[in-house]
Amino acid sequence: MRIFLFIAAAFILLFPAQAQKTKPKEAYETAANILYREGNKLTNYMKERCLLDVYHPKHIQNFPTVVWFHGGGLKAGNRKVPAELQEKGIAVVAVNYRLHPKVKSPAYVEDAAAAVAWTFRNIGKYGGSPKRIFVSGHSAGGYLTSMVGLDKRWLAAHKIDANDIAGLIPYSGHTITHFTVRKERGIDGKQPILDDMAPLFHVRKDAPPLLLITGDRELEMLGRYEENAYLWRMMQVVEHPDTKIMELDGYNHGQMAKPAHPLLLRFIKRIGSRK
């Protein structure tokens, strides 16, 4: 046994280069800190916050892409590629956007739309398909997802049709006007408002496929499940062909994102089979 171990150790020492060659190549890479807003009127704060990372497969073509918006109440948070979405045959475009109180509504939605438009124009350079772009995010990111996908004016400003989004998957997002937007107007956070800054205001039959996911209605933030259930109902009323809602029993607002990721991947696979 000792002789065998000695020979094996000597072989590794004598042929280290050969051992290196057996390591698999990295299948994914990240292009980081990409400024997604353009023009000569960018403020220093825009240059600081309007950045995204593109995590993508290296050896797959025409892969789906998820534009992912972080949560934080429109007041905090930073971009990150969720671990559960890594190495799944998709790209993830993780986006930062400007935050309250340095900016006010609708700056958050404007940034979100600019990031989605950037993805439409650039994902092909990384091997992705612009016909397979999904938009998702948790909490405030879910609100931005719904606003960009349902209210067509934000992407229209970039000459992009919101209906070209392959699917929308907001996690526990407001469907009424966001509480931070209400705060900016001096409205109490427990006073529900439904105006043109509410996804519910923009219910329409021709919207992209929509998967609404929330935590347990008894554990979620105030009324968050019920808001999403009402959006689901109104999409049925206008005869939208593909709106579904899922409630994750036992998970609160902060916990629900991790178990929601497999549902997102399943949704992408289902929608992708149509492309």
XYZ file of N, CA and C in Angstrom:
825
model
N 0.840 -1.208 0.000
C 0.000 0.000 0.000
C 0.870 1.252 0.000
N 1.939 1.248 0.870
C 2.817 2.425 0.929
C 3.494 2.667 -0.403
N 3.900 1.586 -1.091
C 4.559 1.728 -2.387
C 3.596 2.340 -3.399
N 2.341 1.898 -3.368
C 1.336 2.427 -4.296
C 1.109 3.926 -4.075
N 0.982 4.339 -2.806
C 0.768 5.749 -2.504
C 1.958 6.586 -2.935
N 3.152 6.056 -2.748
C 4.372 6.772 -3.133
C 4.397 6.997 -4.636
N 4.048 5.950 -5.391
C 4.051 6.061 -6.855
C 3.012 7.063 -7.329
N 1.818 7.021 -6.695
C 0.751 7.947 -7.075
C 1.164 9.390 -6.811
N 1.783 9.643 -5.652
C 2.224 10.995 -5.318
C 3.296 11.465 -6.284
N 4.196 10.591 -6.639
C 5.271 10.949 -7.567
C 4.699 11.289 -8.934
N 3.687 10.542 -9.346
C 3.065 10.802 -10.650
C 2.456 12.199 -10.701
N 1.771 12.605 -9.619
C 1.157 13.929 -9.569
C 2.220 15.015 -9.587
N 3.322 14.780 -8.873
C 4.393 15.773 -8.836
C 5.098 15.898 -10.178
N 5.244 14.768 -10.862
C 5.965 14.778 -12.132
C 5.114 15.323 -13.279
N 3.761 15.207 -13.154
C 2.905 15.595 -14.272
C 1.792 16.542 -13.821
N 2.158 17.687 -13.189
C 1.135 18.624 -12.721
C 0.339 19.251 -13.863
N 1.022 19.499 -15.005
C 0.337 20.133 -16.134
C -0.775 19.244 -16.660
N -0.487 17.917 -16.687
C -1.507 16.989 -17.160
C -2.721 16.995 -16.247
N -2.474 17.099 -14.937
C -3.579 17.144 -13.982
C -4.434 18.396 -14.207
N -3.778 19.519 -14.532
C -4.510 20.758 -14.780
C -5.444 20.625 -15.981
N -5.016 19.879 -16.991
C -5.810 19.764 -18.210
C -7.129 19.029 -17.978
N -7.199 18.243 -16.919
C -8.415 17.468 -16.673
C -9.513 18.295 -16.019
N -9.220 19.514 -15.561
C -10.234 20.349 -14.933
C -11.228 20.841 -15.979
N -12.522 20.745 -15.692
C -13.521 21.207 -16.669
C -13.481 22.718 -16.830
N -13.804 23.185 -18.018
C -13.866 24.617 -18.268
C -15.105 25.203 -17.613
N -15.009 26.445 -17.193
C -16.167 27.117 -16.619
C -17.243 27.279 -17.694
N -18.455 26.896 -17.360
C -19.544 26.931 -18.328
C -20.302 28.249 -18.305
N -20.073 29.075 -17.269
C -20.783 30.342 -17.122
C -19.775 31.439 -16.801
N -20.120 32.661 -17.178
C -19.283 33.797 -16.822
C -20.169 35.016 -16.579
N -19.580 36.032 -15.960
C -20.320 37.246 -15.623
C -19.632 38.464 -16.217
N -20.391 39.246 -16.954
C -19.946 40.567 -17.396
C -20.512 41.571 -16.397
N -19.651 42.271 -15.683
C -20.082 43.058 -14.524
C -19.996 44.560 -14.759
N -20.805 45.274 -13.957
C -20.753 46.738 -13.869
C -20.986 47.430 -15.216
N -22.033 47.015 -15.891
C -22.375 47.593 -17.192
C -23.382 48.728 -16.982
N -23.053 49.900 -17.486
C -23.948 51.056 -17.400
C -25.042 50.903 -18.453
N -26.298 50.841 -18.001
C -27.380 50.585 -18.939
C -28.141 51.841 -19.358
N -27.793 52.982 -18.806
C -28.411 54.233 -19.253
C -27.403 55.008 -20.092
N -27.902 55.737 -21.063
C -27.043 56.443 -22.000
C -27.374 57.925 -22.015
N -26.506 58.693 -22.682
C -26.756 60.119 -22.856
C -25.755 60.969 -22.101
N -25.776 62.249 -22.413
C -24.822 63.178 -21.792
C -25.398 63.892 -20.577
N -26.579 63.463 -20.123
C -27.206 64.091 -18.967
C -27.239 63.160 -17.756
N -26.360 62.155 -17.774
C -26.325 61.235 -16.647
C -25.714 61.908 -15.422
N -26.378 61.798 -14.291
C -25.837 62.330 -13.044
C -24.837 61.327 -12.462
N -24.056 61.791 -11.502
C -23.121 60.889 -10.838
C -23.864 59.749 -10.151
N -25.042 60.059 -9.619
C -25.812 59.016 -8.948
C -26.305 57.971 -9.952
N -26.683 58.395 -11.132
C -27.080 57.441 -12.173
C -25.899 56.564 -12.571
N -24.734 57.158 -12.681
C -23.547 56.372 -13.027
C -23.198 55.378 -11.920
N -23.545 55.719 -10.698
C -23.275 54.842 -9.553
C -24.269 53.694 -9.465
N -25.564 53.989 -9.737
C -26.609 53.003 -9.480
C -27.143 52.295 -10.729
N -27.056 52.925 -11.881
C -27.684 52.336 -13.075
C -26.721 51.358 -13.753
N -26.411 50.315 -13.010
C -25.471 49.296 -13.461
C -26.139 47.929 -13.406
N -25.662 47.026 -14.239
C -26.164 45.656 -14.225
C -25.023 44.679 -14.481
N -25.262 43.437 -14.096
C -24.353 42.328 -14.376
C -25.083 41.318 -15.247
N -24.357 40.722 -16.191
C -24.935 39.683 -17.054
C -24.246 38.362 -16.740
N -24.960 37.490 -16.064
C -24.475 36.138 -15.782
C -25.062 35.228 -16.863
N -24.205 34.546 -17.619
C -24.723 33.835 -18.794
C -23.929 32.578 -19.107
N -24.576 31.620 -19.786
C -23.856 30.430 -20.242
C -22.863 30.787 -21.343
N -21.776 30.057 -21.394
C -20.759 30.326 -22.404
C -20.906 29.460 -23.655
N -21.521 28.309 -23.515
C -21.522 27.357 -24.618
C -22.943 26.960 -25.041
N -23.909 27.852 -24.798
C -25.291 27.637 -25.207
C -25.718 28.844 -26.042
N -26.494 28.598 -27.071
C -27.002 29.683 -27.912
C -28.510 29.824 -27.738
N -28.991 31.062 -27.892
C -30.426 31.370 -27.827
C -31.060 30.971 -26.497
N -30.292 31.123 -25.437
C -30.804 30.785 -24.111
C -31.807 31.838 -23.625
N -32.707 31.451 -22.701
C -33.600 32.429 -22.080
C -32.830 33.325 -21.112
N -33.385 34.485 -20.844
C -32.770 35.443 -19.916
C -33.822 35.934 -18.929
N -33.428 36.031 -17.680
C -34.263 36.643 -16.651
C -33.644 37.971 -16.241
N -34.372 39.058 -16.440
C -33.956 40.354 -15.876
C -34.461 40.368 -14.441
N -33.541 40.487 -13.481
C -33.873 40.307 -12.067
C -33.678 41.624 -11.297
N -34.782 42.091 -10.664
C -34.743 43.312 -9.855
C -34.787 42.955 -8.370
N -33.832 43.481 -7.616
C -33.762 43.208 -6.181
C -34.881 43.927 -5.429
N -35.132 43.470 -4.213
C -36.097 44.123 -3.343
C -35.439 45.153 -2.446
N -36.233 45.678 -1.502
C -35.714 46.677 -0.575
C -36.612 47.889 -0.444
N -37.878 47.758 -0.823
C -38.835 48.843 -0.637
C -38.572 50.080 -1.470
N -37.813 49.957 -2.551
C -37.373 51.094 -3.389
C -36.458 52.038 -2.610
N -36.004 51.577 -1.442
C -35.162 52.421 -0.577
C -33.803 51.803 -0.291
N -33.614 50.534 -0.595
C -32.376 49.844 -0.250
C -32.191 48.661 -1.188
N -31.058 47.962 -1.025
C -30.810 46.743 -1.786
C -29.774 46.913 -2.875
N -29.215 45.776 -3.298
C -28.228 45.753 -4.368
C -28.416 44.504 -5.217
N -27.969 44.595 -6.446
C -28.148 43.506 -7.390
C -27.356 42.272 -6.975
N -27.924 41.132 -7.263
C -27.283 39.852 -6.986
C -27.978 38.786 -7.815
N -27.210 37.857 -8.350
C -27.789 36.732 -9.080
C -28.169 35.656 -8.070
N -29.448 35.345 -7.910
C -29.832 34.315 -6.945
C -29.128 32.989 -7.221
N -28.633 32.359 -6.172
C -27.894 31.099 -6.329
C -28.740 30.032 -7.004
N -30.050 30.050 -6.720
C -30.948 29.024 -7.261
C -31.186 29.179 -8.762
N -30.776 30.318 -9.335
C -30.930 30.540 -10.774
C -29.613 30.371 -11.531
N -28.565 30.008 -10.820
C -27.265 29.824 -11.458
C -27.130 28.405 -12.013
N -26.412 28.313 -13.135
C -26.129 27.032 -13.784
C -27.411 26.274 -14.133
N -28.388 27.006 -14.637
C -29.675 26.421 -15.021
C -29.961 26.562 -16.524
N -28.928 26.891 -17.302
C -29.130 27.026 -18.736
C -29.759 28.339 -19.148
N -29.771 29.314 -18.228
C -30.344 30.626 -18.519
C -29.331 31.708 -18.157
N -29.587 32.903 -18.667
C -28.835 34.081 -18.234
C -29.656 34.828 -17.194
N -28.969 35.517 -16.299
C -29.630 36.396 -15.342
C -28.982 37.767 -15.449
N -29.797 38.765 -15.747
C -29.332 40.149 -15.773
C -29.755 40.780 -14.451
N -28.798 40.943 -13.550
C -29.076 41.477 -12.215
C -28.894 42.990 -12.241
N -29.913 43.717 -11.788
C -29.995 45.159 -12.027
C -30.016 45.952 -10.718
N -29.223 47.009 -10.664
C -29.385 48.059 -9.649
C -30.205 49.199 -10.249
N -30.877 49.936 -9.410
C -31.647 51.104 -9.841
C -31.553 52.163 -8.751
N -31.887 53.380 -9.088
C -31.806 54.468 -8.109
C -32.837 54.277 -6.995
N -32.545 54.859 -5.840
C -33.329 54.595 -4.638
C -33.825 55.879 -3.971
N -34.963 55.740 -3.295
C -35.476 56.786 -2.407
C -34.534 56.902 -1.208
N -34.238 58.107 -0.674
C -34.852 59.394 -1.000
C -34.092 60.225 -2.043
N -33.035 59.666 -2.626
C -32.269 60.438 -3.597
C -33.056 60.707 -4.867
N -34.001 59.851 -5.164
C -34.906 60.095 -6.290
C -36.333 59.781 -5.837
N -37.284 60.174 -6.635
C -38.686 59.886 -6.368
C -39.320 59.259 -7.604
N -40.502 58.695 -7.395
C -41.261 58.105 -8.489
C -41.468 59.150 -9.601
N -41.346 58.772 -10.860
C -41.235 57.415 -11.394
C -39.812 56.984 -11.742
N -38.796 57.555 -11.097
C -37.407 57.251 -11.467
C -37.106 55.764 -11.389
N -37.680 55.081 -10.405
C -37.412 53.657 -10.232
C -37.886 52.863 -11.450
N -39.096 53.184 -11.904
C -39.662 52.467 -13.053
C -38.914 52.850 -14.330
N -38.516 54.104 -14.444
C -37.737 54.534 -15.609
C -36.438 53.740 -15.702
N -35.763 53.560 -14.566
C -34.521 52.778 -14.565
C -34.794 51.325 -14.940
N -35.855 50.760 -14.362
C -36.189 49.361 -14.658
C -36.444 49.173 -16.151
N -37.183 50.097 -16.746
C -37.471 50.004 -18.182
C -36.196 50.132 -19.005
N -35.309 51.023 -18.596
C -34.050 51.194 -19.324
C -33.218 49.918 -19.278
N -33.225 49.231 -18.135
C -32.468 47.984 -18.004
C -33.061 46.877 -18.868
N -34.380 46.790 -18.908
C -35.025 45.785 -19.761
C -34.755 46.094 -21.235
N -34.833 47.379 -21.605
C -34.553 47.764 -22.992
C -33.113 47.430 -23.370
N -32.185 47.693 -22.449
C -30.773 47.341 -22.695
C -30.653 45.851 -22.974
N -31.364 45.048 -22.207
C -31.298 43.596 -22.373
C -31.812 43.180 -23.739
N -32.918 43.757 -24.174
C -33.437 43.445 -25.503
C -32.402 43.756 -26.582
N -31.689 44.841 -26.416
C -30.767 45.278 -27.466
C -29.411 44.576 -27.405
N -29.077 43.982 -26.270
C -27.710 43.496 -26.098
C -27.556 42.020 -25.763
N -28.617 41.340 -25.366
C -28.429 39.960 -24.911
C -27.944 39.055 -26.028
N -28.246 39.408 -27.272
C -27.766 38.610 -28.394
C -26.247 38.548 -28.470
N -25.571 39.582 -27.975
C -24.101 39.605 -27.995
C -23.511 38.526 -27.092
N -24.297 38.079 -26.128
C -23.835 37.061 -25.184
C -24.353 35.674 -25.547
N -25.137 35.586 -26.622
C -25.670 34.312 -27.062
C -27.136 34.094 -26.747
N -27.767 35.047 -26.066
C -29.167 34.887 -25.681
C -30.128 35.310 -26.769
N -31.371 34.882 -26.611
C -32.412 35.224 -27.576
C -33.250 36.393 -27.070
N -33.391 37.465 -27.850
C -34.255 38.579 -27.440
C -35.736 38.194 -27.433
N -36.072 37.024 -27.980
C -37.454 36.547 -27.947
C -37.754 35.750 -26.673
N -36.741 35.570 -25.841
C -36.914 34.748 -24.634
C -36.451 35.515 -23.392
N -36.892 36.769 -23.303
C -36.530 37.617 -22.162
C -37.697 37.648 -21.177
N -37.431 37.225 -19.955
C -38.404 37.236 -18.871
C -37.995 38.306 -17.867
N -38.968 38.841 -17.149
C -38.685 39.867 -16.145
C -39.235 39.391 -14.811
N -38.411 39.541 -13.769
C -38.801 39.058 -12.451
C -38.094 39.885 -11.385
N -38.507 39.687 -10.147
C -37.887 40.369 -9.016
C -38.711 40.139 -7.764
N -38.094 40.415 -6.634
C -38.748 40.170 -5.340
C -39.148 41.483 -4.687
N -40.370 41.534 -4.154
C -40.870 42.667 -3.374
C -40.882 43.934 -4.227
N -40.051 44.931 -3.911
C -39.988 46.114 -4.768
C -39.630 45.730 -6.198
N -38.783 44.695 -6.334
C -38.441 44.203 -7.668
C -39.633 43.587 -8.371
N -40.546 42.992 -7.595
C -41.775 42.471 -8.174
C -42.682 43.589 -8.663
N -42.735 44.666 -7.884
C -43.508 45.848 -8.305
C -42.962 46.407 -9.614
N -41.642 46.535 -9.716
C -41.036 47.053 -10.942
C -41.313 46.119 -12.119
N -41.262 44.818 -11.864
C -41.566 43.838 -12.903
C -42.951 44.076 -13.492
N -43.940 44.207 -12.618
C -45.316 44.379 -13.080
C -45.529 45.721 -13.763
N -44.912 46.773 -13.238
C -45.080 48.093 -13.845
C -44.495 48.132 -15.256
N -43.309 47.591 -15.425
C -42.663 47.613 -16.746
C -43.420 46.737 -17.739
N -43.966 45.621 -17.255
C -44.623 44.698 -18.157
C -46.069 45.033 -18.479
N -46.771 45.692 -17.536
C -48.194 45.980 -17.751
C -48.457 47.388 -18.280
N -47.681 48.361 -17.823
C -47.837 49.744 -18.288
C -46.865 49.965 -19.449
N -47.380 49.961 -20.663
C -46.532 49.915 -21.850
C -45.729 51.186 -22.101
N -46.091 52.288 -21.447
C -45.443 53.568 -21.777
C -43.946 53.577 -21.417
N -43.545 52.813 -20.385
C -42.158 52.906 -19.922
C -41.197 52.299 -20.931
N -41.534 51.139 -21.491
C -40.680 50.556 -22.518
C -40.876 51.235 -23.864
N -42.061 51.778 -24.092
C -42.298 52.504 -25.347
C -41.351 53.689 -25.482
N -40.949 54.271 -24.347
C -39.988 55.381 -24.378
C -38.652 54.951 -24.970
N -38.394 53.630 -24.970
C -37.163 53.079 -25.543
C -37.448 52.351 -26.855
N -38.661 52.559 -27.386
C -39.087 51.933 -28.641
C -39.092 50.410 -28.538
N -39.481 49.929 -27.359
C -39.650 48.500 -27.120
C -41.119 48.262 -26.771
N -41.701 47.217 -27.355
C -43.072 46.843 -27.040
C -43.056 45.913 -25.834
N -43.736 46.289 -24.757
C -43.768 45.457 -23.547
C -44.316 44.068 -23.838
N -45.136 43.943 -24.867
C -45.688 42.634 -25.214
C -44.638 41.678 -25.771
N -43.447 42.178 -26.086
C -42.364 41.316 -26.548
C -41.664 40.615 -25.393
N -41.956 41.009 -24.144
C -41.447 40.268 -22.991
C -42.060 38.873 -23.017
N -41.237 37.851 -22.796
C -41.737 36.474 -22.867
C -42.629 36.129 -21.692
N -42.376 36.737 -20.528
C -43.191 36.457 -19.362
C -42.793 37.322 -18.183
N -43.744 37.532 -17.284
C -43.547 38.344 -16.083
C -43.746 37.450 -14.864
N -42.792 37.507 -13.920
C -42.868 36.677 -12.722
C -42.557 37.532 -11.498
N -43.490 38.356 -11.050
C -43.242 39.157 -9.845
C -43.404 38.320 -8.576
N -42.431 38.456 -7.659
C -42.497 37.783 -6.362
C -42.992 38.790 -5.323
N -44.143 38.552 -4.739
C -44.653 39.361 -3.627
C -44.568 40.856 -3.897
N -44.889 41.251 -5.104
C -44.836 42.665 -5.455
C -46.151 43.369 -5.170
N -46.088 44.657 -4.840
C -47.300 45.467 -4.768
C -48.011 45.424 -6.116
N -49.345 45.348 -6.066
C -50.124 45.569 -7.287
C -50.923 46.865 -7.176
N -51.030 47.408 -5.958
C -51.503 48.783 -5.777
C -50.281 49.700 -5.858
N -50.484 50.984 -5.679
C -49.357 51.926 -5.712
C -48.410 51.626 -4.555
N -47.121 51.582 -4.856
C -46.111 51.164 -3.875
C -46.118 52.058 -2.644
N -45.864 51.465 -1.481
C -45.923 52.253 -0.238
C -44.884 53.358 -0.181
N -43.741 53.178 -0.857
C -42.748 54.256 -0.881
C -43.228 55.414 -1.746
N -43.903 55.106 -2.837
C -44.480 56.157 -3.672
C -45.557 56.897 -2.886
N -46.349 56.171 -2.111
C -47.361 56.814 -1.261
C -46.692 57.705 -0.209
N -45.597 57.224 0.361
C -44.873 58.007 1.358
C -44.380 59.318 0.759
N -43.908 59.265 -0.465
C -43.434 60.478 -1.141
C -44.548 61.508 -1.293
N -45.769 61.038 -1.323
C -46.926 61.923 -1.484
C -47.580 62.287 -0.149
N -46.980 61.820 0.945
C -47.535 62.119 2.253
C -48.734 61.266 2.625
N -48.870 60.087 1.979
C -49.995 59.185 2.221
C -49.537 58.055 3.137
N -50.327 57.724 4.117
C -49.984 56.670 5.076
C -49.817 55.325 4.371
N -48.881 54.521 4.870
C -48.591 53.238 4.252
C -49.725 52.242 4.316
N -50.683 52.463 5.219
C -51.827 51.564 5.328
C -53.041 52.057 4.545
N -52.853 53.175 3.842
C -53.934 53.702 3.001
C -53.728 53.223 1.572
N -54.539 52.273 1.093
C -54.335 51.767 -0.266
C -54.710 52.796 -1.323
N -53.865 52.897 -2.335
C -54.095 53.804 -3.458
C -53.934 53.007 -4.744
N -54.795 53.275 -5.693
C -54.711 52.609 -6.983
C -54.817 53.681 -8.068
N -53.644 54.107 -8.554
C -53.602 55.112 -9.616
C -52.701 54.603 -10.736
N -52.214 55.495 -11.604
C -51.450 55.010 -12.747
C -50.065 54.485 -12.378
N -49.676 54.592 -11.111
C -48.434 53.972 -10.650
C -48.716 52.644 -9.943
N -49.889 52.097 -10.172
C -50.262 50.783 -9.649
C -50.371 49.797 -10.803
N -49.723 48.630 -10.700
C -49.890 47.638 -11.768
C -51.350 47.310 -12.060
N -52.192 47.283 -11.023
C -53.602 46.959 -11.217
C -54.308 47.928 -12.164
N -53.815 49.144 -12.232
C -54.411 50.168 -13.107
C -54.261 49.790 -14.576
N -53.300 48.897 -14.865
C -52.926 48.610 -16.253
C -53.274 47.191 -16.676
N -54.279 46.613 -16.040
C -54.767 45.294 -16.435
C -55.153 45.309 -17.916
N -54.699 44.320 -18.661
C -55.042 44.265 -20.089
C -54.936 42.838 -20.617
N -55.741 42.562 -21.593
C -55.856 41.211 -22.143
C -54.595 40.770 -22.877
N -53.895 41.723 -23.515
C -52.788 41.356 -24.399
C -51.424 41.384 -23.710
N -51.396 41.409 -22.385
C -50.132 41.450 -21.657
C -49.375 40.125 -21.789
N -48.065 40.130 -21.519
C -47.306 38.873 -21.550
C -47.842 37.886 -20.518
N -47.531 36.595 -20.656
C -47.883 35.618 -19.629
C -47.401 36.082 -18.252
N -48.223 35.822 -17.238
C -47.981 36.395 -15.915
C -48.098 35.318 -14.843
N -47.041 35.148 -14.073
C -47.050 34.248 -12.927
C -46.851 35.069 -11.664
N -47.875 35.137 -10.832
C -47.828 35.868 -9.573
C -47.498 34.883 -8.455
N -46.464 35.185 -7.674
C -46.076 34.305 -6.570
C -46.009 35.144 -5.293
N -46.631 34.664 -4.223
C -46.537 35.348 -2.935
C -46.241 34.332 -1.841
N -45.901 34.851 -0.667
C -45.805 34.007 0.507
C -47.187 33.706 1.057
N -47.181 33.057 2.206
C -48.418 32.699 2.901
C -49.211 33.964 3.238
N -50.495 33.974 2.916
C -51.308 35.181 3.113
C -51.349 35.630 4.575
N -51.175 34.697 5.520
C -51.189 35.061 6.931
C -49.826 35.549 7.421
N -48.788 35.358 6.611
C -47.433 35.725 7.011
C -46.851 36.841 6.151
N -47.500 37.163 5.044
C -47.018 38.178 4.119
C -47.141 39.585 4.720
N -46.551 40.562 4.043
C -46.758 41.953 4.390
C -48.228 42.306 4.172
N -48.669 43.414 4.726
C -50.082 43.789 4.761
C -50.779 43.627 3.409
N -51.676 42.653 3.335
C -52.515 42.502 2.155
C -51.816 42.096 0.883
N -50.559 41.682 0.952
C -49.804 41.450 -0.283
C -50.382 40.292 -1.100
N -50.775 39.219 -0.427
C -51.409 38.128 -1.187
C -52.718 38.603 -1.821
N -53.533 39.290 -1.043
C -54.843 39.714 -1.533
C -54.727 40.677 -2.711
N -53.714 41.561 -2.683
C -53.477 42.447 -3.822
C -53.227 41.631 -5.090
N -52.370 40.625 -4.958
C -52.032 39.801 -6.112
C -53.213 38.954 -6.559
N -54.002 38.500 -5.586
C -55.195 37.729 -5.938
C -56.180 38.597 -6.721
N -56.273 39.872 -6.366
C -57.175 40.768 -7.096
C -56.662 41.015 -8.511
N -55.347 41.176 -8.651
C -54.793 41.315 -10.001
C -55.076 40.060 -10.815
N -54.898 38.885 -10.198
C -55.211 37.631 -10.890
C -56.665 37.629 -11.345
N -57.577 38.011 -10.443
C -58.992 38.008 -10.777
C -59.304 38.963 -11.926
N -58.742 40.166 -11.875
C -59.040 41.142 -12.922
C -58.453 40.723 -14.269
N -57.328 40.020 -14.246
C -56.795 39.504 -15.505
C -57.721 38.437 -16.084
N -58.402 37.689 -15.211
C -59.405 36.744 -15.704
C -60.598 37.506 -16.317
N -60.978 38.598 -15.655
C -62.125 39.376 -16.122
C -61.878 39.930 -17.526
N -60.643 40.389 -17.778
C -60.348 40.936 -19.113
C -59.954 39.844 -20.109
N -60.030 38.595 -19.665
C -59.770 37.422 -20.496
C -58.322 37.298 -20.936
N -57.422 37.670 -20.023
C -56.010 37.403 -20.289
C -55.811 35.889 -20.309
N -55.122 35.360 -21.308
C -55.089 33.905 -21.480
C -54.139 33.148 -20.567
N -53.233 33.839 -19.877
C -52.203 33.090 -19.132
C -51.739 33.857 -17.897
N -52.607 33.975 -16.907
C -52.231 34.519 -15.603
C -52.471 33.451 -14.553
N -51.448 33.154 -13.770
C -51.569 32.175 -12.692
C -51.061 32.805 -11.401
N -51.578 32.314 -10.275
C -51.122 32.790 -8.973
C -50.756 31.594 -8.107
N -49.676 31.727 -7.350
C -49.229 30.680 -6.443
C -48.933 31.290 -5.083
N -49.446 30.651 -4.040
C -49.217 31.073 -2.662
C -48.340 30.020 -1.986
N -47.231 30.440 -1.419
C -46.284 29.518 -0.790
C -46.597 29.413 0.703
N -47.370 28.403 1.055
C -47.786 28.217 2.446
C -46.575 28.068 3.366
N -46.638 28.756 4.496
C -45.599 28.633 5.514
C -44.423 29.569 5.346
N -44.385 30.354 4.256
C -43.259 31.252 4.005
C -43.718 32.705 4.111
N -42.944 33.506 4.856
C -43.286 34.918 4.969
C -42.690 35.701 3.795
N -42.828 37.014 3.871
C -42.407 37.868 2.752
C -40.915 37.703 2.435
N -40.096 37.705 3.459
C -38.659 37.605 3.229
C -38.188 36.219 2.849
N -38.930 35.204 3.263
C -38.513 33.821 3.035
C -38.956 33.266 1.689
N -39.936 33.889 1.046
C -40.607 33.238 -0.081
C -39.803 33.188 -1.377
N -38.770 34.010 -1.503
C -38.059 34.076 -2.783
C -37.349 32.765 -3.116
N -36.680 32.189 -2.135
C -35.902 30.975 -2.417
C -36.772 29.843 -2.938
N -37.902 29.497 -2.297
C -38.739 28.425 -2.859
C -39.495 28.838 -4.124
N -39.517 30.141 -4.428
C -40.188 30.588 -5.655
C -39.331 30.361 -6.901
N -38.016 30.324 -6.738
C -37.146 30.213 -7.912
C -37.416 28.970 -8.765
N -37.627 27.788 -8.175
C -37.960 26.637 -9.035
C -39.255 26.833 -9.819
N -40.204 27.586 -9.254
C -41.447 27.867 -9.970
C -41.179 28.765 -11.175
N -40.277 29.727 -11.003
C -39.869 30.587 -12.119
C -39.239 29.753 -13.230
N -38.344 28.841 -12.865
C -37.666 28.015 -13.864
C -38.665 27.120 -14.606
N -39.635 26.604 -13.886
C -40.664 25.774 -14.516
C -41.506 26.614 -15.486
N -41.806 27.844 -15.089
C -42.568 28.761 -15.938
C -41.798 29.061 -17.221
N -40.506 29.332 -17.096
C -39.670 29.604 -18.267
C -39.666 28.405 -19.211
N -39.557 27.225 -18.647
C -39.554 26.012 -19.479
C -40.874 25.855 -20.211
N -41.987 26.119 -19.520
C -43.306 25.990 -20.143
C -43.492 27.019 -21.261
N -43.166 28.269 -20.978
C -43.333 29.316 -21.986
C -42.351 29.120 -23.125
N -41.133 28.699 -22.766
C -40.098 28.505 -23.782
C -40.448 27.450 -24.804
N -41.274 26.496 -24.405
C -41.652 25.435 -25.347
C -42.518 25.969 -26.480
N -43.055 27.195 -26.309
C -43.882 27.807 -27.354
C -43.038 28.547 -28.380
N -41.798 28.879 -27.991
C -40.977 29.744 -28.843
C -40.358 28.985 -30.012
